[in-house]
Short mmCIF file of the C-alpha atoms (twelve columns), coordinates in Angstrom:
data_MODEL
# 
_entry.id   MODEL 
# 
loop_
_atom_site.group_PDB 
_atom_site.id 
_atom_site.type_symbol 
_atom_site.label_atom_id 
_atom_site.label_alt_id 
_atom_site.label_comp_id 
_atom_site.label_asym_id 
_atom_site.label_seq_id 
_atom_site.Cartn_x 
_atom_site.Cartn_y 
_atom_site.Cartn_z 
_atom_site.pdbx_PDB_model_num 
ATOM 1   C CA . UNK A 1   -62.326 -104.197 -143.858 1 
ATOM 2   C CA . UNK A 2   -60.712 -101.617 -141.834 1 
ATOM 3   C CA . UNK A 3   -57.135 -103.266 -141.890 1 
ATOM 4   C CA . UNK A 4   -57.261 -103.523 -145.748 1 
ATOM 5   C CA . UNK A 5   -56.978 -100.137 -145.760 1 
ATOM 6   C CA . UNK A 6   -54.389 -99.246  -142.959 1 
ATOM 7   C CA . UNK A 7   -51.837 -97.995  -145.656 1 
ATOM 8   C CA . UNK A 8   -54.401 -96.705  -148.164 1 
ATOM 9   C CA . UNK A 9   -55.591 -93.870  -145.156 1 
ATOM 10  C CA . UNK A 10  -56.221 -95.593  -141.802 1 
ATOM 11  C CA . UNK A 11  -55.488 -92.466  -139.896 1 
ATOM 12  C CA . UNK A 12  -57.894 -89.959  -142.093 1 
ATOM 13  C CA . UNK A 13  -60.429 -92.991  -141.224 1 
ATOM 14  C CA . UNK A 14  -59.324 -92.465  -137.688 1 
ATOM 15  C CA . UNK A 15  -59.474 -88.893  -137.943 1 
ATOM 16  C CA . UNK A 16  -62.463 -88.923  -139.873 1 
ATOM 17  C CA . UNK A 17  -64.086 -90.604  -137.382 1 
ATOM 18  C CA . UNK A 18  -63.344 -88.558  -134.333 1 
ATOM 19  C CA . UNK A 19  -64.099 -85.458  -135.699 1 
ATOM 20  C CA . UNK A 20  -67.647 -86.908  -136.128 1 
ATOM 21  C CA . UNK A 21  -67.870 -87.856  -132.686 1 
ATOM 22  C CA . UNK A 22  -68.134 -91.508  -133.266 1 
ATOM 23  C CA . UNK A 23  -65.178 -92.903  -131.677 1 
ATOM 24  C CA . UNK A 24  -66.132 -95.399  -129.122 1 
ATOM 25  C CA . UNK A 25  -66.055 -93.928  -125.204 1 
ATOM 26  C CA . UNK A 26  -67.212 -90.857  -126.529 1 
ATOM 27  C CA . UNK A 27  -70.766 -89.874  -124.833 1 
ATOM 28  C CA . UNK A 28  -71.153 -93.446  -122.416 1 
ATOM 29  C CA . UNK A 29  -73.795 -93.587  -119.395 1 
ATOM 30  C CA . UNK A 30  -71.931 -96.163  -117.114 1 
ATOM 31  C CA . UNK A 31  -74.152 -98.084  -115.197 1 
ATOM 32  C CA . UNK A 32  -73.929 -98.940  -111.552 1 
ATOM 33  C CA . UNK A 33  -70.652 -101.160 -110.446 1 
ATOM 34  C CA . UNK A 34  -72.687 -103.789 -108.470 1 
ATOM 35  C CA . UNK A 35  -74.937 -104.313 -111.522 1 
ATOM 36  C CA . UNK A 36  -76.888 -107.382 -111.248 1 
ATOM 37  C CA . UNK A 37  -77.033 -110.119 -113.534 1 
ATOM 38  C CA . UNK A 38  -80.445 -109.330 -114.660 1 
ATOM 39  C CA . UNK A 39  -79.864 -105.953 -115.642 1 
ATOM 40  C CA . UNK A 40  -76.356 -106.807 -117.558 1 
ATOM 41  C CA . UNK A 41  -76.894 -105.664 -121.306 1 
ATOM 42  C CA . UNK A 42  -80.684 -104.915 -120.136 1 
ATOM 43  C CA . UNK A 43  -81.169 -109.049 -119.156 1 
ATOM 44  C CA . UNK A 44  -79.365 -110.276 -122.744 1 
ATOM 45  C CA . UNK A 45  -76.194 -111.177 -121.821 1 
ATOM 46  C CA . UNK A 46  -76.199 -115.054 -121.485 1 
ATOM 47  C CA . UNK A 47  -75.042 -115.641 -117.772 1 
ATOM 48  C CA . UNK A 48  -75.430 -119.045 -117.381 1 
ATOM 49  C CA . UNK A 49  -73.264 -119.551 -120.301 1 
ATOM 50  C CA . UNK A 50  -70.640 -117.193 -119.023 1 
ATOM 51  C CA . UNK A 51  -70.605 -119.703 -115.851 1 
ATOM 52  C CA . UNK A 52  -69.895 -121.697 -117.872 1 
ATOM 53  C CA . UNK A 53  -67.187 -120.372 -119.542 1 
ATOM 54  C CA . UNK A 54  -65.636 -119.476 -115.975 1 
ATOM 55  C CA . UNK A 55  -66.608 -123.174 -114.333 1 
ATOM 56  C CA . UNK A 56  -69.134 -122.021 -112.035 1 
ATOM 57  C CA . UNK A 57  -66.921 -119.166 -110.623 1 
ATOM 58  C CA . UNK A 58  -68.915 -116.041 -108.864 1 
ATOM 59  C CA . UNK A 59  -68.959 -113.773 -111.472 1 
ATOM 60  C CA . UNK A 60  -68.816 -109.783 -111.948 1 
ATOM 61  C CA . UNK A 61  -70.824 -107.795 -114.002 1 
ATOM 62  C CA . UNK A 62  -70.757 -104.213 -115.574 1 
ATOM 63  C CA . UNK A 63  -72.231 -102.756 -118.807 1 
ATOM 64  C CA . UNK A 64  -72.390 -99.333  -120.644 1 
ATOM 65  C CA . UNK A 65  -74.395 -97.860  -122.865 1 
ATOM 66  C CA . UNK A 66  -73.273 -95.511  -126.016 1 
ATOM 67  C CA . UNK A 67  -73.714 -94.165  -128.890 1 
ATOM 68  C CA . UNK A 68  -72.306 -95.746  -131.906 1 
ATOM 69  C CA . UNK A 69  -72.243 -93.944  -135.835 1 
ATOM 70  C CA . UNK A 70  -75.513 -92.367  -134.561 1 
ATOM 71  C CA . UNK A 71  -77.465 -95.346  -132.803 1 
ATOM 72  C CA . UNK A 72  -77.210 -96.292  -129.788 1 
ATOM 73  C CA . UNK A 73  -75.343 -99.127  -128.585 1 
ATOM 74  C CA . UNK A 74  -74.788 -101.550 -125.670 1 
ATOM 75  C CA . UNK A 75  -71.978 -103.001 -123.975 1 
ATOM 76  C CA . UNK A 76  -71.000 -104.969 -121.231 1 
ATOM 77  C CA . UNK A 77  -68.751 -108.045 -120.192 1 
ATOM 78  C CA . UNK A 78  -68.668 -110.678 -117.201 1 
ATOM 79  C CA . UNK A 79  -65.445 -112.129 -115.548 1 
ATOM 80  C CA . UNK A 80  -64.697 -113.847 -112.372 1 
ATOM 81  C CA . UNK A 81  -64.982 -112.198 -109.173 1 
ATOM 82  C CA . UNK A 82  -61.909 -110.416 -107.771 1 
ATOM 83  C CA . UNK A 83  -60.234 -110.716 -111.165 1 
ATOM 84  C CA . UNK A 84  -61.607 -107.541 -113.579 1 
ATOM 85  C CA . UNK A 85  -58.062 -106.208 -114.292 1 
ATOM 86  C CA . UNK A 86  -55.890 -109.825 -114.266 1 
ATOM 87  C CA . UNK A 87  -57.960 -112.252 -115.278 1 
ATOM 88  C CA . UNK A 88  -59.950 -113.381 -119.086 1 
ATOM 89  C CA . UNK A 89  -63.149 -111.298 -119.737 1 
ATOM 90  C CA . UNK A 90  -66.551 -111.846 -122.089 1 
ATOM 91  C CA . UNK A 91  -67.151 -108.876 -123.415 1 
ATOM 92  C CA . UNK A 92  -70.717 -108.252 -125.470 1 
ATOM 93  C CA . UNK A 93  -71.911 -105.610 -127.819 1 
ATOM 94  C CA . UNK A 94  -75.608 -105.444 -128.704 1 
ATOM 95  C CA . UNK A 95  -76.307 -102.829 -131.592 1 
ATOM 96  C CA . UNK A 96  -78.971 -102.016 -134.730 1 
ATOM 97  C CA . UNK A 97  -77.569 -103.483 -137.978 1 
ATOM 98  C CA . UNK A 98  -77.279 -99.603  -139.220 1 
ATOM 99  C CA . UNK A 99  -74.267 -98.722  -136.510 1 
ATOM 100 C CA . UNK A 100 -71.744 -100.889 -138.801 1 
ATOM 101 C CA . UNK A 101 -68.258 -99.531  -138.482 1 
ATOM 102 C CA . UNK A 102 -65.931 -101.914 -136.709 1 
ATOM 103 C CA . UNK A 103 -68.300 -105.377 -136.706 1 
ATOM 104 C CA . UNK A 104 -65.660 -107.483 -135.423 1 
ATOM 105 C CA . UNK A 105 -66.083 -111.300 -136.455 1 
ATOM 106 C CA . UNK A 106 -68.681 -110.082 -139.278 1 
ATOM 107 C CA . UNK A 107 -65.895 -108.916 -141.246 1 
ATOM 108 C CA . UNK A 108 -63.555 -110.873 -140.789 1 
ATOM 109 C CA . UNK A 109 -62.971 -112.671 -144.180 1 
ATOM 110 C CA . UNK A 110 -61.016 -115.259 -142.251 1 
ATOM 111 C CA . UNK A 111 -64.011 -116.442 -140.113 1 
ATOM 112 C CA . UNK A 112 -65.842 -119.660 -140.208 1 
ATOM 113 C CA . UNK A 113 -69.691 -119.766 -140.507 1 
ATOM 114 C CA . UNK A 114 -71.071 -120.337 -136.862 1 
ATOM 115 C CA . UNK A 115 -73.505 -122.804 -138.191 1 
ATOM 116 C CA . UNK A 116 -76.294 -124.239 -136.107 1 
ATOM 117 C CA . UNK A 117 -79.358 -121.871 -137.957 1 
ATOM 118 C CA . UNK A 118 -77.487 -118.761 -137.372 1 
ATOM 119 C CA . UNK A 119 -76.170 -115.508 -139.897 1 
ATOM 120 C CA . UNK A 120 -72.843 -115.032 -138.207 1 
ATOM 121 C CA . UNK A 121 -69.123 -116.035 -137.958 1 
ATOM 122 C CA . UNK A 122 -66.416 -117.058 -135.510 1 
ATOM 123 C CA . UNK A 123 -63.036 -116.478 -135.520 1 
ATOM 124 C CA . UNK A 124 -60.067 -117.861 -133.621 1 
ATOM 125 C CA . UNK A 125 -57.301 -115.151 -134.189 1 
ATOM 126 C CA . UNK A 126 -55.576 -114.014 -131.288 1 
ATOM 127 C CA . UNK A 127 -58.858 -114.216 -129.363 1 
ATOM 128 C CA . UNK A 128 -61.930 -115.903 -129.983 1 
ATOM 129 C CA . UNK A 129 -64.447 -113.993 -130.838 1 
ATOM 130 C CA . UNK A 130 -68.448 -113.973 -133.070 1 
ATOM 131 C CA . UNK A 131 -71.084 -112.214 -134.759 1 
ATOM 132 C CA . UNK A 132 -74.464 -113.007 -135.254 1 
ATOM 133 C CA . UNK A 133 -77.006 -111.471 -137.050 1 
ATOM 134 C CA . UNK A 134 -80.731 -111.573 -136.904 1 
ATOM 135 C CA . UNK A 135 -83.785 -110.195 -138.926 1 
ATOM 136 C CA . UNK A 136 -84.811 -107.315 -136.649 1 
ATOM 137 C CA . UNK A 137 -87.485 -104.596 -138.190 1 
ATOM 138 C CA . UNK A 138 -87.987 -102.121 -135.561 1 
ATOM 139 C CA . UNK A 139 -84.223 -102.058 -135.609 1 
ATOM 140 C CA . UNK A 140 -82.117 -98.916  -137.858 1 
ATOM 141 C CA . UNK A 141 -80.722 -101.633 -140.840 1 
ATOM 142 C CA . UNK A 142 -83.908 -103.777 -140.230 1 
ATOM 143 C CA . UNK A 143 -81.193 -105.994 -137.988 1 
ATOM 144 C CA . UNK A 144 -79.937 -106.769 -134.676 1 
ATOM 145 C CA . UNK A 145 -75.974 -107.478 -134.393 1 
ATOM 146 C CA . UNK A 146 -74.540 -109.240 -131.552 1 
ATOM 147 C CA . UNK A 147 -70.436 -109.205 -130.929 1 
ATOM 148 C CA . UNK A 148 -68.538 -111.302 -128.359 1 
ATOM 149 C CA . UNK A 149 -65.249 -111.880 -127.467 1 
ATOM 150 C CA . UNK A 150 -63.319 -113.508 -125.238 1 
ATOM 151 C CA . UNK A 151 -60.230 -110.919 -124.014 1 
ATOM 152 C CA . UNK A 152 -57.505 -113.822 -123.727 1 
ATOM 153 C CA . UNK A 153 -55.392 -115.525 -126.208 1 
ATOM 154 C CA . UNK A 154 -56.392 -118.910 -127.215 1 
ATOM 155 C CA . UNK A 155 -53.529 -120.584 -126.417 1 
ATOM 156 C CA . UNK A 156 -54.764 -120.200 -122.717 1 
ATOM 157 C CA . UNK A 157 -58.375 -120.973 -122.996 1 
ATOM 158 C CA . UNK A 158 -59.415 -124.584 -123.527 1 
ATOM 159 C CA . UNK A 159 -61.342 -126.121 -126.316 1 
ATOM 160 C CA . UNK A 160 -64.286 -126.241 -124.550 1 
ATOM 161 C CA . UNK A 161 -63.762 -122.460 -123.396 1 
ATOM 162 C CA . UNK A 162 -63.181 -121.395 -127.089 1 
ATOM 163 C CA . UNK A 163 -66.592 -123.213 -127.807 1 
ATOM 164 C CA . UNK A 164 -68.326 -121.114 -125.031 1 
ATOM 165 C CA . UNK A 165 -67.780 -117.835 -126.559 1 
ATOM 166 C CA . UNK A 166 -70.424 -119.267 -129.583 1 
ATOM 167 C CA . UNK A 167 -72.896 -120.489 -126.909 1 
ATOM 168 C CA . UNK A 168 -72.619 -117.130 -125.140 1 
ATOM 169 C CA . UNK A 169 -72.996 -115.239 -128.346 1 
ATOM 170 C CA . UNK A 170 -76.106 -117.166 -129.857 1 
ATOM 171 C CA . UNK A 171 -77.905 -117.281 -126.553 1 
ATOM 172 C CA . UNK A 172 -77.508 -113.400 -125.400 1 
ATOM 173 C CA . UNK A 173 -78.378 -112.812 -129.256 1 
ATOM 174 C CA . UNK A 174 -81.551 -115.388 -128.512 1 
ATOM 175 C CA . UNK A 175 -81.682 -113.010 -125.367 1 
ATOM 176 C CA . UNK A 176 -81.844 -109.674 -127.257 1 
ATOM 177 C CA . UNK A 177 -83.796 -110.615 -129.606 1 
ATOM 178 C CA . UNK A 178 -86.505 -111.407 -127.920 1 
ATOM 179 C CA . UNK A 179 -86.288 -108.142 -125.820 1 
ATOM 180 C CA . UNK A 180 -86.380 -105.904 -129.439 1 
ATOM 181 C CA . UNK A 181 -89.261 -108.053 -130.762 1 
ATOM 182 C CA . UNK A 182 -87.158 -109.214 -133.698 1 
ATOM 183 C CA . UNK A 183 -89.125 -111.394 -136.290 1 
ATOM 184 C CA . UNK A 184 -85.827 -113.576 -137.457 1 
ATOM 185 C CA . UNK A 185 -85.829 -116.960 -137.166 1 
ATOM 186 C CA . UNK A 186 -82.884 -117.597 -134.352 1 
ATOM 187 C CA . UNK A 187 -80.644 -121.008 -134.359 1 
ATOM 188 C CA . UNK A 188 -79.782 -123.795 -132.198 1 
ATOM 189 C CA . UNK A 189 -77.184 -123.837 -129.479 1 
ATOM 190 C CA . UNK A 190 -73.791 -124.706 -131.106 1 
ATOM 191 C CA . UNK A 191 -72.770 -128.086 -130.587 1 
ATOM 192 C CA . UNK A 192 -69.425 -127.347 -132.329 1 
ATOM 193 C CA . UNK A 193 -67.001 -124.764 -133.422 1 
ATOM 194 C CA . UNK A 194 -65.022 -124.757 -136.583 1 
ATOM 195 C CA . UNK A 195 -61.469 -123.747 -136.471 1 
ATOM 196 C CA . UNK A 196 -61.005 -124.771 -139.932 1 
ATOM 197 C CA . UNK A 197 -57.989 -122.753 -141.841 1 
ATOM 198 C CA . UNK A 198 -57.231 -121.540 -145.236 1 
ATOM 199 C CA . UNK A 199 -57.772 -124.691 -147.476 1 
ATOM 200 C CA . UNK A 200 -56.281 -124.842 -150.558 1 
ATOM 201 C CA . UNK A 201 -57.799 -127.638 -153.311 1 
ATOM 202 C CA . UNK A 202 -57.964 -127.814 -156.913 1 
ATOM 203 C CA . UNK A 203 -60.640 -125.430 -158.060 1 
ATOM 204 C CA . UNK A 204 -62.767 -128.421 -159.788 1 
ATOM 205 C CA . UNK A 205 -62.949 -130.373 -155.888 1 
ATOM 206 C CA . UNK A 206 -63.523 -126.948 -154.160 1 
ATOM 207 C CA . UNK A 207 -66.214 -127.765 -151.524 1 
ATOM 208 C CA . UNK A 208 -65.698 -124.235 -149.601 1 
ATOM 209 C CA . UNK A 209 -66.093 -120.671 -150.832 1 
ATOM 210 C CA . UNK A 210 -64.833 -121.787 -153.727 1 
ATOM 211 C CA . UNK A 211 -66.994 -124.266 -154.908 1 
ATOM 212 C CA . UNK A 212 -69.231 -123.708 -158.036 1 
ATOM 213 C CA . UNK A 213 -67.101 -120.594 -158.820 1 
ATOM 214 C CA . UNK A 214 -65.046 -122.220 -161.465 1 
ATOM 215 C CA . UNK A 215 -66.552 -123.873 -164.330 1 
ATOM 216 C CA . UNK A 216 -64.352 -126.637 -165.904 1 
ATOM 217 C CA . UNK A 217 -63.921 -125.102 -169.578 1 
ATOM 218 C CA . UNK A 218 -63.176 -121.580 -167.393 1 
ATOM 219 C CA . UNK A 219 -60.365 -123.169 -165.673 1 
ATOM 220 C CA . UNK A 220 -58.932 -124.947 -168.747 1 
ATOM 221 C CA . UNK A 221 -59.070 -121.684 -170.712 1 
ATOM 222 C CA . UNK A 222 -57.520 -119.151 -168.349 1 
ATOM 223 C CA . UNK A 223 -55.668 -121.779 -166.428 1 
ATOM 224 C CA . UNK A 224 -56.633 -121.694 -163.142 1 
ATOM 225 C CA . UNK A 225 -55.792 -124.830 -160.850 1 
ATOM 226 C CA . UNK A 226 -55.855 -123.675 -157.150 1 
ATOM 227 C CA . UNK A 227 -58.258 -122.507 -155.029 1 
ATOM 228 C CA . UNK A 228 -57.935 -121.001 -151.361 1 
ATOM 229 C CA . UNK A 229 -61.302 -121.343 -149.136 1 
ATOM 230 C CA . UNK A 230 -62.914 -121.412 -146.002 1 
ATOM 231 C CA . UNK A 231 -65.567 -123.398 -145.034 1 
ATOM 232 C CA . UNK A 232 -68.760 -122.367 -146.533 1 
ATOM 233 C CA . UNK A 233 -72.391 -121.499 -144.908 1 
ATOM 234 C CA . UNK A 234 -73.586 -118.007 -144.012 1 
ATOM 235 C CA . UNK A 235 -70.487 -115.878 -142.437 1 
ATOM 236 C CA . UNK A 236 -71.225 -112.464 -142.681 1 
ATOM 237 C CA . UNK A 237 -67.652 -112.355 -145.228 1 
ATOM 238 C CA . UNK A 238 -67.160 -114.958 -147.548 1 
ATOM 239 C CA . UNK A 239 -63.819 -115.080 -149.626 1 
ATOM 240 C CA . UNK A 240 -62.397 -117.356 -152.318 1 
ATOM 241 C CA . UNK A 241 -58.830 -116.914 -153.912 1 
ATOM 242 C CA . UNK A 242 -58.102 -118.134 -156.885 1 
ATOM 243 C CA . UNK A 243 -54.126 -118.740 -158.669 1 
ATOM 244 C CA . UNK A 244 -53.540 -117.287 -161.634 1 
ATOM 245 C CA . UNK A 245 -51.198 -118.898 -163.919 1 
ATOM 246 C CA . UNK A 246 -48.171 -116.038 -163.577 1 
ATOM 247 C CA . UNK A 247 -46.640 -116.757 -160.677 1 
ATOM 248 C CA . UNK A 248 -47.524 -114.697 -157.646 1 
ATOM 249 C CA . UNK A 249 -50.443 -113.654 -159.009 1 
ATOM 250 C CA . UNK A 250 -54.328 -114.646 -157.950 1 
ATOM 251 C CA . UNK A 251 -57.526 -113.929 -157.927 1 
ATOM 252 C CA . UNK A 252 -59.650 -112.551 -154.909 1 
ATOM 253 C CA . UNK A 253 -63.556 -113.066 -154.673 1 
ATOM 254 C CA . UNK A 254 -65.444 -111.272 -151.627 1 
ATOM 255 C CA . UNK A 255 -69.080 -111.393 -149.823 1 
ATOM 256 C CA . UNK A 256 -70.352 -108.991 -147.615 1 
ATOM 257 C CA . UNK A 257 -73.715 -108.983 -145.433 1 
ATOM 258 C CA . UNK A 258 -75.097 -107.323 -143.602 1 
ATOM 259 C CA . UNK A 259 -73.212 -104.366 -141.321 1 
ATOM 260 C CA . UNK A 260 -70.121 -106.026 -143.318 1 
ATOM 261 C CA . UNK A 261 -71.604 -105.091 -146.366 1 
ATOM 262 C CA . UNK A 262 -72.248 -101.490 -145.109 1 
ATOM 263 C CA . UNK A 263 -68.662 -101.351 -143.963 1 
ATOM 264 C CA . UNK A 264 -67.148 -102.519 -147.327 1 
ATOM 265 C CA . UNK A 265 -68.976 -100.212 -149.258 1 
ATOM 266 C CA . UNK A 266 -68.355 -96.937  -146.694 1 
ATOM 267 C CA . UNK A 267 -64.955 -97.488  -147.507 1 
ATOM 268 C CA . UNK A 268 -64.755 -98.270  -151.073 1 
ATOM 269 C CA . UNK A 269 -66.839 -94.822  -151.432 1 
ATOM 270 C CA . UNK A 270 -64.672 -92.697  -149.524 1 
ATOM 271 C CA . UNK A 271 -61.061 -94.613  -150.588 1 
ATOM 272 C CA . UNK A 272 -61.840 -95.038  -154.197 1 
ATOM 273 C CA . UNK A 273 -58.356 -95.430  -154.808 1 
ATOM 274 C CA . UNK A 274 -58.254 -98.180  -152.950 1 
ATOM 275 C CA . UNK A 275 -60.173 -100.308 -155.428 1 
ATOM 276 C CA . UNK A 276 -59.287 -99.477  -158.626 1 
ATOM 277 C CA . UNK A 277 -59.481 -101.998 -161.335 1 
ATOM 278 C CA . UNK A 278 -61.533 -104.032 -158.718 1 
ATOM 279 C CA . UNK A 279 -65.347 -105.023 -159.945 1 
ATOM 280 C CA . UNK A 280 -68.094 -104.316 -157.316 1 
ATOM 281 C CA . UNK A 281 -71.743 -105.922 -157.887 1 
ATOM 282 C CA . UNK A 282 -74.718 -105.503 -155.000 1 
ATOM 283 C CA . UNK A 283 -78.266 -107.449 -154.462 1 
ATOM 284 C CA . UNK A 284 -80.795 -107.079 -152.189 1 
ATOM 285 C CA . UNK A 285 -81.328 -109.722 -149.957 1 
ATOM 286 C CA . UNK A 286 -83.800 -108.109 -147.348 1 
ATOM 287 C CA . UNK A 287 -83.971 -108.074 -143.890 1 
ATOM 288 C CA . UNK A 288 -80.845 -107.905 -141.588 1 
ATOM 289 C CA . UNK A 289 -78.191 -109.191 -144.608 1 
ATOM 290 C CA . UNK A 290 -79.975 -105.833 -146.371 1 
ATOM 291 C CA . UNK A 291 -77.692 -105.416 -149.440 1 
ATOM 292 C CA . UNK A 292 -74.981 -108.435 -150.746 1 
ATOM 293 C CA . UNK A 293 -71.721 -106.488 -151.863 1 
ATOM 294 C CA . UNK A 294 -69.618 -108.419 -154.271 1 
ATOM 295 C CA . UNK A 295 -66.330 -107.746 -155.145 1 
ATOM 296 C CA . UNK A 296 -63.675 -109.356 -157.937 1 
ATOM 297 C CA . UNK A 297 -59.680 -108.085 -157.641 1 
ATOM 298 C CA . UNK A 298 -56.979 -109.357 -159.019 1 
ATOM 299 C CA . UNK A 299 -53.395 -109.117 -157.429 1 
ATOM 300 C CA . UNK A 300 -51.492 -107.392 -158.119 1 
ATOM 301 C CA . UNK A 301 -53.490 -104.970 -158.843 1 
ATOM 302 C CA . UNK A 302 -54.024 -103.855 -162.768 1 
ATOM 303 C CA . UNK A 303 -52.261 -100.675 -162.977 1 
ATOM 304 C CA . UNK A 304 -51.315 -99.192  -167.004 1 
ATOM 305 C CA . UNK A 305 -49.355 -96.623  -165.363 1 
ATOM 306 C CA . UNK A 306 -46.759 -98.404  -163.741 1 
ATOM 307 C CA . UNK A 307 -47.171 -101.364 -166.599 1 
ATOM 308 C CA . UNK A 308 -48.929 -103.972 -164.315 1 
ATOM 309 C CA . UNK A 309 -51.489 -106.038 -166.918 1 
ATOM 310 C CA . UNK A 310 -54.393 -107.276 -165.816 1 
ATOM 311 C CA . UNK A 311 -54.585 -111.627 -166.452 1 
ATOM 312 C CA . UNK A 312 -58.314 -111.862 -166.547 1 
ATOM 313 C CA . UNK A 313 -60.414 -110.273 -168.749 1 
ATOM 314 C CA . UNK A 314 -63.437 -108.417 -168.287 1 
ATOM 315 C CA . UNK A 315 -66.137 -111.338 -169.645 1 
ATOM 316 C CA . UNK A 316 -64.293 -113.591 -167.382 1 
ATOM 317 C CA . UNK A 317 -64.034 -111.425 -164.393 1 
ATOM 318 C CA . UNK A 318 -68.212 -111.610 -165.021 1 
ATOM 319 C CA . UNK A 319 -68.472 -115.203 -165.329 1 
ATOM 320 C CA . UNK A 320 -65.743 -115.574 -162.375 1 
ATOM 321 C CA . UNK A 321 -67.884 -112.661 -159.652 1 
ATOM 322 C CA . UNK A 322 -71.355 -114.288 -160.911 1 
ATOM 323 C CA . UNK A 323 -70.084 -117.891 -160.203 1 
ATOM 324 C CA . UNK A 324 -69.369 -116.893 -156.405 1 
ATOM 325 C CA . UNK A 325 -72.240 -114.802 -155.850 1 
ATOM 326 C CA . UNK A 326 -74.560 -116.990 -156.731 1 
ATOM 327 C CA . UNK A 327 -73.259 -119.865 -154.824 1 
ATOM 328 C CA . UNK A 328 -72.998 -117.511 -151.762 1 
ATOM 329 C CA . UNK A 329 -75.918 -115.862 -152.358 1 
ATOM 330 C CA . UNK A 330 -78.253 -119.047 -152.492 1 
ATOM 331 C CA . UNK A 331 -75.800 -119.939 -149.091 1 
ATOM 332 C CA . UNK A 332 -77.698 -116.455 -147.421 1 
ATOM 333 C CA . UNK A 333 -81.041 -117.168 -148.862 1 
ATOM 334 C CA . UNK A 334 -80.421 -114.237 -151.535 1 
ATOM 335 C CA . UNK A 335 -80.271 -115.538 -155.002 1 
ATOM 336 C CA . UNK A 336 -78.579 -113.531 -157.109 1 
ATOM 337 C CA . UNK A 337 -78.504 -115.744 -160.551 1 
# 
């Protein structure tokens, strides 16, 4: 993720980017003020669940339309009427799989599987905000990615408010989906959000990320007791941290799918530095999640040069990365035993 990397060379990925052309803003057809609700996001933003979200209030539309790391992109939001500049917006992005960089919720290691039949995540930050994925061949990346947010803190939305921004994520997904002709099997309208935290268990009663990463004689042997985890299903990031017995030291496990996948490895390639000592595995999983990208690190990070050992040992690191990706894997529908 992009903020993993802020001190490694966030501005040459800044820099890097503009001088490409591929900052957002950059090349945008606006489309006309008074746009209807029918023509918002070309008919998939969900308006009866933005309604919703603003109980019943007349609501304003306006959309763009871009071009993001080559493909082109959509955007547009809904708020009440008379209230664009001082009042909470839903914002949408609609984009191919292949147009990766900056995926929101999708790689955000933090988020919580949206659930209900969908690929996606949804985060409660400072803002609530989700990312769904669905199977999408005539799509760049063979996938259709779908971004909302809500532009207000959560402290001043309400529960059920917070739960809107999932409904009006799946259903303008549902929406655009259906206007691409995408072949993925699409969810259910969440009933429920969860806002679940960091969870941390013993590693042999892990029932999140963590579970089935550990085996029993493995955790004996090197010593491992504690787990950190998030609820587990099919987020677009997984993560699992593990303690290691020297104090401040643990254990890091990541999954990427998906546009989060493409993202992970874009910047592993061009900040190697970034990753060294880490071990990186990938797997195909087909259609939108395209290729897995798994990652073992261990903090801090092995370094002989300043003298920093590394606990875990490179069978173990094996056993450890194979242990979560195949219990995420089989989570996606990807195998990878």
């Amino acid at each position: 993720m992009i903020g993993r990397r802020a001190k490694a060379g966030g501005g040459a990925l800044v820099l890097a980017l503009t001088a490409g052309g591929l900052i957002w803003g950059l090349g945008l057809r606006s489309d006309d003020s008074d746009e209807v609700p029918a023509d918002t996001c070309r008919g998939a933003l969900a308006v009866e669940e933005a309604g919703t979200f603003f109980g019943g209030a007349d609501l304003e539309f306006d959309g763009d339309t871009g071009e993001w790391v080559g493909h082109e992109t959509e955007h547009c939001a809904a708020w009440a009427r008379g209230r664009k500049s001082s009042g909470v917006q839903l914002s949408l992005s609609i984009r191919p799989a292949a147009a990766h960089r900056a995926s929101g919720a999708a790689e955000n290691a933090s988020a919580t599987p949206i659930g209900f039949g969908w690929n996606g995540s949804f985060a409660v930050r400072d803002r609530p905000e989700a990312a769904v994925l669905v199977d999408c061949a005539p799509l760049p990346g063979k996938g259709l990615l779908v971004l909302a947010h809500a532009r207000q803190d959560t402290e001043e939305l309400t529960d059920a408010q917070v739960l809107q921004v999932a409904r009006f994520t799946t259903e303008s997904a549902r929406r655009a989906a259906e206007r691409f002709g995408c072949e993925g099997a699409l969810g259910q309208r969440p009933s429920s959000v969860d806002r679940t935290g960091w969870q941390s268990r013993p590693v042999a009663r892990a029932e999140g990320t963590c579970r089935g990463v550990v085996s029993s004689r493995d955790a004996a042997r090197l010593g491992l007791t504690t787990g950190s985890e998030k609820p587990a299903g099919r987020a677009l990031t997984e993560e699992c941290s593990v303690k290691l017995p020297t104090k401040g030291h643990h254990v890091r496990l990541t999954a990427y799918y998906g546009p989060s996948a493409q993202q992970e490895m874009y910047l592993d390639r061009r900040y190697p530095g970034s990753v060294k000592g880490a071990v990186m595995r990938s797997h195909g999983c087909g259609g939108g999640l395209g290729t897995a990208y798994f990652k073992f690190e261990e903090f801090p990070r092995p370094d002989a040069e300043k003298g920093v050992r590394g606990s875990v040992g490179g069978e173990d690191v094996e056993r450890l990365l194979t242990g979560f990706a195949t219990a995420s894997g089989a989570r996606h529908g990807c195998p990878v035993a």
